[in-house]
Structures are given as structure tokens and as C-alpha cells.
PDB file of C-alpha atoms in Angstrom:
ATOM      1  CA  UNK R 282      -3.560 -26.242   5.535  1.00  0.00           C
ATOM      2  CA  UNK R 283      -4.343 -22.717   4.348  1.00  0.00           C
ATOM      3  CA  UNK R 284      -7.790 -21.188   4.803  1.00  0.00           C
ATOM      4  CA  UNK R 285      -9.668 -20.442   1.590  1.00  0.00           C
ATOM      5  CA  UNK R 286      -9.272 -17.114  -0.181  1.00  0.00           C
ATOM      6  CA  UNK R 287     -12.849 -16.152   0.708  1.00  0.00           C
ATOM      7  CA  UNK R 288     -12.246 -16.797   4.402  1.00  0.00           C
ATOM      8  CA  UNK R 289      -9.039 -14.766   4.298  1.00  0.00           C
ATOM      9  CA  UNK R 290     -10.759 -11.826   2.593  1.00  0.00           C
ATOM     10  CA  UNK R 291     -13.528 -11.885   5.209  1.00  0.00           C
ATOM     11  CA  UNK R 292     -10.947 -12.066   8.006  1.00  0.00           C
ATOM     12  CA  UNK R 293      -9.050  -9.083   6.546  1.00  0.00           C
ATOM     13  CA  UNK R 294     -12.273  -7.074   6.388  1.00  0.00           C
ATOM     14  CA  UNK R 295     -13.329  -7.946   9.945  1.00  0.00           C
ATOM     15  CA  UNK R 296      -9.872  -7.362  11.415  1.00  0.00           C
ATOM     16  CA  UNK R 297      -9.463  -4.089   9.510  1.00  0.00           C
ATOM     17  CA  UNK R 298     -12.782  -2.738  10.769  1.00  0.00           C
ATOM     18  CA  UNK R 299     -11.873  -3.822  14.301  1.00  0.00           C
ATOM     19  CA  UNK R 300      -8.519  -1.996  14.011  1.00  0.00           C
ATOM     20  CA  UNK R 301     -10.199   1.211  12.822  1.00  0.00           C
ATOM     21  CA  UNK R 302     -12.701   1.112  15.693  1.00  0.00           C
ATOM     22  CA  UNK R 303     -10.015   0.258  18.261  1.00  0.00           C
ATOM     23  CA  UNK R 304      -7.893   3.242  17.208  1.00  0.00           C
ATOM     24  CA  UNK R 305     -10.649   5.533  18.513  1.00  0.00           C
ATOM     25  CA  UNK R 306     -11.662   3.661  21.656  1.00  0.00           C
ATOM     26  CA  UNK R 307      -8.827   1.389  22.792  1.00  0.00           C
ATOM     27  CA  UNK R 308      -5.233   1.811  24.032  1.00  0.00           C
ATOM     28  CA  UNK R 309      -2.489   2.117  21.426  1.00  0.00           C
ATOM     29  CA  UNK R 310      -1.208  -1.422  21.969  1.00  0.00           C
ATOM     30  CA  UNK R 311      -4.661  -2.889  21.268  1.00  0.00           C
ATOM     31  CA  UNK R 312      -4.935  -0.893  18.041  1.00  0.00           C
ATOM     32  CA  UNK R 313      -1.401  -1.993  17.148  1.00  0.00           C
ATOM     33  CA  UNK R 314      -2.254  -5.669  17.568  1.00  0.00           C
ATOM     34  CA  UNK R 315      -5.303  -5.424  15.308  1.00  0.00           C
ATOM     35  CA  UNK R 316      -3.488  -3.300  12.734  1.00  0.00           C
ATOM     36  CA  UNK R 317      -0.527  -5.674  12.511  1.00  0.00           C
ATOM     37  CA  UNK R 318      -2.816  -8.707  12.404  1.00  0.00           C
ATOM     38  CA  UNK R 319      -4.717  -7.213   9.453  1.00  0.00           C
ATOM     39  CA  UNK R 320      -1.508  -6.813   7.446  1.00  0.00           C
ATOM     40  CA  UNK R 321      -0.374 -10.304   8.483  1.00  0.00           C
ATOM     41  CA  UNK R 322      -3.614 -11.680   7.037  1.00  0.00           C
ATOM     42  CA  UNK R 323      -2.844  -9.885   3.766  1.00  0.00           C
ATOM     43  CA  UNK R 324       0.577 -11.560   3.783  1.00  0.00           C
ATOM     44  CA  UNK R 325      -1.145 -14.890   4.304  1.00  0.00           C
ATOM     45  CA  UNK R 326      -3.423 -14.140   1.360  1.00  0.00           C
ATOM     46  CA  UNK R 327      -0.434 -13.420  -0.895  1.00  0.00           C
ATOM     47  CA  UNK R 328       1.135 -16.773  -0.059  1.00  0.00           C
ATOM     48  CA  UNK R 329      -2.033 -18.874   0.145  1.00  0.00           C
ATOM     49  CA  UNK R 330      -1.698 -20.702  -3.178  1.00  0.00           C
ATOM     50  CA  UNK R 331      -0.296 -24.237  -2.929  1.00  0.00           C
ATOM     51  CA  UNK R 332       2.305 -23.339  -5.552  1.00  0.00           C
ATOM     52  CA  UNK R 333       3.232 -19.692  -5.083  1.00  0.00           C
ATOM     53  CA  UNK R 334       4.394 -17.973  -8.265  1.00  0.00           C
ATOM     54  CA  UNK R 335       7.563 -15.884  -8.539  1.00  0.00           C
ATOM     55  CA  UNK R 336       5.400 -12.774  -8.670  1.00  0.00           C
ATOM     56  CA  UNK R 337       3.527 -13.925  -5.575  1.00  0.00           C
ATOM     57  CA  UNK R 338       6.778 -14.585  -3.703  1.00  0.00           C
ATOM     58  CA  UNK R 339       8.223 -11.205  -4.636  1.00  0.00           C
ATOM     59  CA  UNK R 340       5.039  -9.365  -3.696  1.00  0.00           C
ATOM     60  CA  UNK R 341       5.033 -11.287  -0.400  1.00  0.00           C
ATOM     61  CA  UNK R 342       8.489  -9.903   0.435  1.00  0.00           C
ATOM     62  CA  UNK R 343       7.354  -6.386  -0.510  1.00  0.00           C
ATOM     63  CA  UNK R 344       4.332  -6.750   1.753  1.00  0.00           C
ATOM     64  CA  UNK R 345       6.626  -7.880   4.553  1.00  0.00           C
ATOM     65  CA  UNK R 346       8.298  -4.464   4.408  1.00  0.00           C
ATOM     66  CA  UNK R 347       4.826  -2.857   4.459  1.00  0.00           C
ATOM     67  CA  UNK R 348       4.286  -4.746   7.715  1.00  0.00           C
ATOM     68  CA  UNK R 349       7.554  -3.359   9.121  1.00  0.00           C
ATOM     69  CA  UNK R 350       6.372   0.110   8.061  1.00  0.00           C
ATOM     70  CA  UNK R 351       3.043  -0.416   9.809  1.00  0.00           C
ATOM     71  CA  UNK R 352       4.863  -1.292  13.025  1.00  0.00           C
ATOM     72  CA  UNK R 353       7.181   1.738  12.816  1.00  0.00           C
ATOM     73  CA  UNK R 354       4.297   4.142  12.204  1.00  0.00           C
ATOM     74  CA  UNK R 355       2.616   3.126  15.455  1.00  0.00           C
ATOM     75  CA  UNK R 356       5.010   5.572  17.163  1.00  0.00           C
ATOM     76  CA  UNK R 357       5.116   9.303  16.466  1.00  0.00           C
ATOM     77  CA  UNK R 358       8.909   9.215  16.232  1.00  0.00           C
ATOM     78  CA  UNK R 359       8.788   6.343  13.761  1.00  0.00           C
ATOM     79  CA  UNK R 360       7.645   8.317  10.716  1.00  0.00           C
ATOM     80  CA  UNK R 361      10.978   8.409   8.880  1.00  0.00           C
ATOM     81  CA  UNK R 362      11.712   4.769   9.719  1.00  0.00           C
ATOM     82  CA  UNK R 363       8.273   3.766   8.467  1.00  0.00           C
ATOM     83  CA  UNK R 364       8.791   5.827   5.325  1.00  0.00           C
ATOM     84  CA  UNK R 365      12.045   3.966   4.755  1.00  0.00           C
ATOM     85  CA  UNK R 366      10.390   0.566   5.052  1.00  0.00           C
ATOM     86  CA  UNK R 367       7.653   1.551   2.610  1.00  0.00           C
ATOM     87  CA  UNK R 368      10.294   2.954   0.243  1.00  0.00           C
ATOM     88  CA  UNK R 369      11.943  -0.481   0.149  1.00  0.00           C
ATOM     89  CA  UNK R 370       8.520  -2.117  -0.271  1.00  0.00           C
ATOM     90  CA  UNK R 371       7.829  -0.055  -3.384  1.00  0.00           C
ATOM     91  CA  UNK R 372      11.262  -0.878  -4.807  1.00  0.00           C
ATOM     92  CA  UNK R 373      10.398  -4.558  -4.360  1.00  0.00           C
ATOM     93  CA  UNK R 374       6.967  -4.110  -5.967  1.00  0.00           C
ATOM     94  CA  UNK R 375       8.664  -2.439  -8.949  1.00  0.00           C
ATOM     95  CA  UNK R 376      11.151  -5.305  -9.255  1.00  0.00           C
ATOM     96  CA  UNK R 377       8.313  -7.844  -9.064  1.00  0.00           C
ATOM     97  CA  UNK R 378       6.256  -6.142 -11.777  1.00  0.00           C
ATOM     98  CA  UNK R 379       9.194  -5.619 -14.138  1.00  0.00           C
ATOM     99  CA  UNK R 380      10.311  -9.238 -13.752  1.00  0.00           C
ATOM    100  CA  UNK R 381       6.851 -10.632 -14.549  1.00  0.00           C
ATOM    101  CA  UNK R 382       5.384  -8.240 -17.142  1.00  0.00           C
ATOM    102  CA  UNK R 383       6.436  -6.531 -20.305  1.00  0.00           C
ATOM    103  CA  UNK R 384       5.271  -3.049 -19.381  1.00  0.00           C
ATOM    104  CA  UNK R 385       4.297  -0.200 -21.672  1.00  0.00           C
ATOM    105  CA  UNK R 386       3.562   2.976 -19.752  1.00  0.00           C
ATOM    106  CA  UNK R 387      -0.085   3.954 -20.228  1.00  0.00           C
ATOM    107  CA  UNK R 388      -0.819   7.665 -20.619  1.00  0.00           C
ATOM    108  CA  UNK R 389      -3.824   7.485 -18.297  1.00  0.00           C
ATOM    109  CA  UNK R 390      -1.732   5.926 -15.524  1.00  0.00           C
ATOM    110  CA  UNK R 391       0.989   8.529 -15.955  1.00  0.00           C
ATOM    111  CA  UNK R 392      -1.499  11.409 -15.932  1.00  0.00           C
ATOM    112  CA  UNK R 393      -3.339  10.113 -12.861  1.00  0.00           C
ATOM    113  CA  UNK R 394      -0.191   9.521 -10.836  1.00  0.00           C
ATOM    114  CA  UNK R 395       1.384  12.828 -11.875  1.00  0.00           C
ATOM    115  CA  UNK R 396      -1.785  14.680 -10.894  1.00  0.00           C
ATOM    116  CA  UNK R 397      -2.048  13.109  -7.441  1.00  0.00           C
ATOM    117  CA  UNK R 398       1.673  13.312  -6.659  1.00  0.00           C
ATOM    118  CA  UNK R 399       2.084  16.862  -7.967  1.00  0.00           C
ATOM    119  CA  UNK R 400      -0.930  18.160  -6.049  1.00  0.00           C
ATOM    120  CA  UNK R 401       0.213  16.567  -2.786  1.00  0.00           C
ATOM    121  CA  UNK R 402       3.782  17.829  -3.072  1.00  0.00           C
ATOM    122  CA  UNK R 403       2.545  21.335  -3.878  1.00  0.00           C
ATOM    123  CA  UNK R 404       0.651  21.517  -0.595  1.00  0.00           C
ATOM    124  CA  UNK R 405       2.923  19.417   1.638  1.00  0.00           C
ATOM    125  CA  UNK R 406       6.476  20.575   0.889  1.00  0.00           C
ATOM    126  CA  UNK R 407       6.071  24.196   2.104  1.00  0.00           C
ATOM    127  CA  UNK R 408       4.954  22.855   5.496  1.00  0.00           C
ATOM    128  CA  UNK R 409       7.906  20.587   6.307  1.00  0.00           C
ATOM    129  CA  UNK R 410      11.613  21.100   7.028  1.00  0.00           C
ATOM    130  CA  UNK R 411      14.396  20.329   4.563  1.00  0.00           C
ATOM    131  CA  UNK R 412      15.091  16.797   5.814  1.00  0.00           C
ATOM    132  CA  UNK R 413      11.444  15.822   5.490  1.00  0.00           C
ATOM    133  CA  UNK R 414      11.253  17.493   2.084  1.00  0.00           C
ATOM    134  CA  UNK R 415      14.053  15.252   0.805  1.00  0.00           C
ATOM    135  CA  UNK R 416      12.531  12.139   2.386  1.00  0.00           C
ATOM    136  CA  UNK R 417       9.042  12.884   1.073  1.00  0.00           C
ATOM    137  CA  UNK R 418      10.306  13.703  -2.431  1.00  0.00           C
ATOM    138  CA  UNK R 419      12.220  10.431  -2.563  1.00  0.00           C
ATOM    139  CA  UNK R 420       9.289   8.439  -1.266  1.00  0.00           C
ATOM    140  CA  UNK R 421       6.716  10.042  -3.556  1.00  0.00           C
ATOM    141  CA  UNK R 422       9.007   9.433  -6.532  1.00  0.00           C
ATOM    142  CA  UNK R 423       9.336   5.694  -5.884  1.00  0.00           C
ATOM    143  CA  UNK R 424       5.636   5.358  -4.997  1.00  0.00           C
ATOM    144  CA  UNK R 425       4.733   7.122  -8.243  1.00  0.00           C
ATOM    145  CA  UNK R 426       6.861   4.724 -10.285  1.00  0.00           C
ATOM    146  CA  UNK R 427       5.275   1.704  -8.588  1.00  0.00           C
ATOM    147  CA  UNK R 428       1.774   3.047  -9.071  1.00  0.00           C
ATOM    148  CA  UNK R 429       2.389   3.997 -12.700  1.00  0.00           C
ATOM    149  CA  UNK R 430       3.711   0.508 -13.484  1.00  0.00           C
ATOM    150  CA  UNK R 431       0.865  -1.323 -11.745  1.00  0.00           C
ATOM    151  CA  UNK R 432      -1.788   0.878 -13.331  1.00  0.00           C
ATOM    152  CA  UNK R 433      -0.170   0.545 -16.757  1.00  0.00           C
ATOM    153  CA  UNK R 434      -0.251  -3.249 -16.446  1.00  0.00           C
ATOM    154  CA  UNK R 435      -3.959  -3.165 -15.661  1.00  0.00           C
ATOM    155  CA  UNK R 436      -4.911  -0.604 -18.290  1.00  0.00           C
ATOM    156  CA  UNK R 437      -2.913  -2.386 -21.004  1.00  0.00           C
ATOM    157  CA  UNK R 438      -3.921  -5.997 -20.279  1.00  0.00           C
ATOM    158  CA  UNK R 439      -7.443  -5.385 -18.902  1.00  0.00           C
ATOM    159  CA  UNK R 440      -7.813  -8.804 -17.300  1.00  0.00           C
ATOM    160  CA  UNK R 441      -9.454  -9.414 -13.927  1.00  0.00           C
ATOM    161  CA  UNK R 442      -6.241  -9.709 -11.955  1.00  0.00           C
ATOM    162  CA  UNK R 443      -4.177  -7.159 -13.867  1.00  0.00           C
ATOM    163  CA  UNK R 444      -6.919  -4.633 -13.111  1.00  0.00           C
ATOM    164  CA  UNK R 445      -6.581  -5.566  -9.441  1.00  0.00           C
ATOM    165  CA  UNK R 446      -2.885  -4.696  -9.685  1.00  0.00           C
ATOM    166  CA  UNK R 447      -3.910  -1.347 -11.143  1.00  0.00           C
ATOM    167  CA  UNK R 448      -6.403  -0.801  -8.333  1.00  0.00           C
ATOM    168  CA  UNK R 449      -3.731  -1.629  -5.760  1.00  0.00           C
ATOM    169  CA  UNK R 450      -1.316   0.949  -7.154  1.00  0.00           C
ATOM    170  CA  UNK R 451      -4.012   3.600  -7.399  1.00  0.00           C
ATOM    171  CA  UNK R 452      -5.280   3.039  -3.855  1.00  0.00           C
ATOM    172  CA  UNK R 453      -1.724   3.210  -2.512  1.00  0.00           C
ATOM    173  CA  UNK R 454      -1.371   6.658  -4.080  1.00  0.00           C
ATOM    174  CA  UNK R 455      -4.709   7.776  -2.628  1.00  0.00           C
ATOM    175  CA  UNK R 456      -3.951   6.424   0.846  1.00  0.00           C
ATOM    176  CA  UNK R 457      -0.549   8.085   1.085  1.00  0.00           C
ATOM    177  CA  UNK R 458      -1.916  11.328  -0.373  1.00  0.00           C
ATOM    178  CA  UNK R 459      -4.572  11.405   2.347  1.00  0.00           C
ATOM    179  CA  UNK R 460      -1.983  10.596   5.011  1.00  0.00           C
ATOM    180  CA  UNK R 461       0.321  13.389   3.849  1.00  0.00           C
ATOM    181  CA  UNK R 462      -2.401  16.023   3.577  1.00  0.00           C
ATOM    182  CA  UNK R 463      -3.833  15.062   6.964  1.00  0.00           C
ATOM    183  CA  UNK R 464      -0.423  15.086   8.683  1.00  0.00           C
ATOM    184  CA  UNK R 465       1.179  18.161   7.121  1.00  0.00           C
ATOM    185  CA  UNK R 466      -1.532  20.400   5.640  1.00  0.00           C
ATOM    186  CA  UNK R 467      -4.996  20.198   7.214  1.00  0.00           C
ATOM    187  CA  UNK R 468      -6.790  17.545   9.268  1.00  0.00           C
ATOM    188  CA  UNK R 469      -9.216  15.534   7.122  1.00  0.00           C
ATOM    189  CA  UNK R 470     -12.588  14.449   8.572  1.00  0.00           C
ATOM    190  CA  UNK R 471     -12.597  10.685   9.218  1.00  0.00           C
ATOM    191  CA  UNK R 472      -8.943  10.629   8.137  1.00  0.00           C
ATOM    192  CA  UNK R 473      -8.058   7.349   9.829  1.00  0.00           C
ATOM    193  CA  UNK R 474     -10.979   5.507   8.224  1.00  0.00           C
ATOM    194  CA  UNK R 475     -10.118   6.832   4.766  1.00  0.00           C
ATOM    195  CA  UNK R 476      -6.368   6.222   5.074  1.00  0.00           C
ATOM    196  CA  UNK R 477      -6.603   2.707   6.474  1.00  0.00           C
ATOM    197  CA  UNK R 478      -9.375   1.477   4.188  1.00  0.00           C
ATOM    198  CA  UNK R 479      -7.550   2.662   1.067  1.00  0.00           C
ATOM    199  CA  UNK R 480      -4.237   1.263   2.371  1.00  0.00           C
ATOM    200  CA  UNK R 481      -5.598  -2.181   3.174  1.00  0.00           C
ATOM    201  CA  UNK R 482      -7.595  -2.093  -0.046  1.00  0.00           C
ATOM    202  CA  UNK R 483      -4.313  -1.417  -1.868  1.00  0.00           C
ATOM    203  CA  UNK R 484      -2.238  -4.204  -0.364  1.00  0.00           C
ATOM    204  CA  UNK R 485      -5.147  -6.686  -0.479  1.00  0.00           C
ATOM    205  CA  UNK R 486      -5.637  -5.981  -4.193  1.00  0.00           C
ATOM    206  CA  UNK R 487      -1.914  -6.394  -4.859  1.00  0.00           C
ATOM    207  CA  UNK R 488      -1.726  -9.598  -2.800  1.00  0.00           C
ATOM    208  CA  UNK R 489      -4.824 -11.162  -4.364  1.00  0.00           C
ATOM    209  CA  UNK R 490      -3.675 -10.364  -7.898  1.00  0.00           C
ATOM    210  CA  UNK R 491      -0.119 -11.584  -7.339  1.00  0.00           C
ATOM    211  CA  UNK R 492      -1.224 -14.958  -5.958  1.00  0.00           C
ATOM    212  CA  UNK R 493      -3.204 -15.640  -9.152  1.00  0.00           C
ATOM    213  CA  UNK R 494      -0.415 -14.977 -11.691  1.00  0.00           C
TER     214      UNK R 494
END
């Protein structure tokens, strides 16, 4: 028997806060356990309806690749592997959205995503080697498509759960923008708190919306 949605949301919040605190004060493996558990709870949220929809099932698989990315990014040498897992996750999000919704690109979504992506690439690309430039360009491109689609769904339909999809796509852009700037341009104060809260906010919003459609 699944726990209720409210209990899952509370558990995600508590586990996420614990992970953020443990990153500063505990060994890496302890932080890793809490971080992975937080994303596992989001996966549980996505699949917690008795009759999971096709959108919910597809988003669940996408979130599974986010989990693999989380695990890879626990190691310094795992950046490109993690980027690859998240690249696949965004491809799966795109497939899920296009299969469920008739999407008309909204100008506000396009402008927002273009502004965030363009600004980040402008500052990041001069600071990385050619291999990373190619990887980051590819990743930002697929992330931008996912975010534009999710935000367009929300801005066009303007229902409670479609707006949560929009929020999820937007927060994913913000989280990865913060991560990139912090890693390759300049350290950001309280970077870990900002990156993780926006990331878990993103995948929780996507999971909660998908389970309701």
C-alpha cells in the first residue's frame, strides 16, 4: 500500500533538507544515501497513483535516469556520465510531453528559456575545453527543448497541474544554470542549497503533475 501524496511530499522535504545539511557536515557516503533516497521518494511519488497514467509511467522512467545521474555526480570524475544520464532523462521527458499533449510553443516560454540558456553558455563556454563545450552545448539544447515544452503546456492550458509541469521545467533550467555557473565561472554563495532545492523542486513538480494526468 502506497503512502499518501501528502506524506510523500513531507518525506521528500525532510529527506532533501537532511541531504543538504549532511553534504556540509557528514562523509560523502552519508550525503549520497540521503541524496539518492530523496530522488527515490520522488520516483515513488510519480508512481503512487493506483492506476498510473501513460504520462506518469513515462515520467517515472525519465526520473529513473535522473536518479542514475544523481549517483554519477557524487564523484568528481562522474560529471560527463551524469550529464549523459540527464540528457537521456530530458529526451524521455520530451517524448512523454509530446505523446500526451498537443503543444503550441508559447512565446514567453521560448523567451525565458533562451535568456537563461544563452546567458549561461556565454559565461561557461570560454572556461571549458572543447570536449566539455560539445557536451554542454548538447545538454543545454535538449534541456532547453524540454523546458520550453513543459512551460508552453502550462502557459497555454493554465490548469493546476499543467502549471506544475511548467514550474518543473523552469526550475530544472534554473538549477542547471546555477550548477554550471558555480562549477565553471564563479562560486555562488550557498550554491549547494540553491542547486539542490531547485532541482528537487523541479523533479517533484514534474512527478506530482504527471501522476495526476
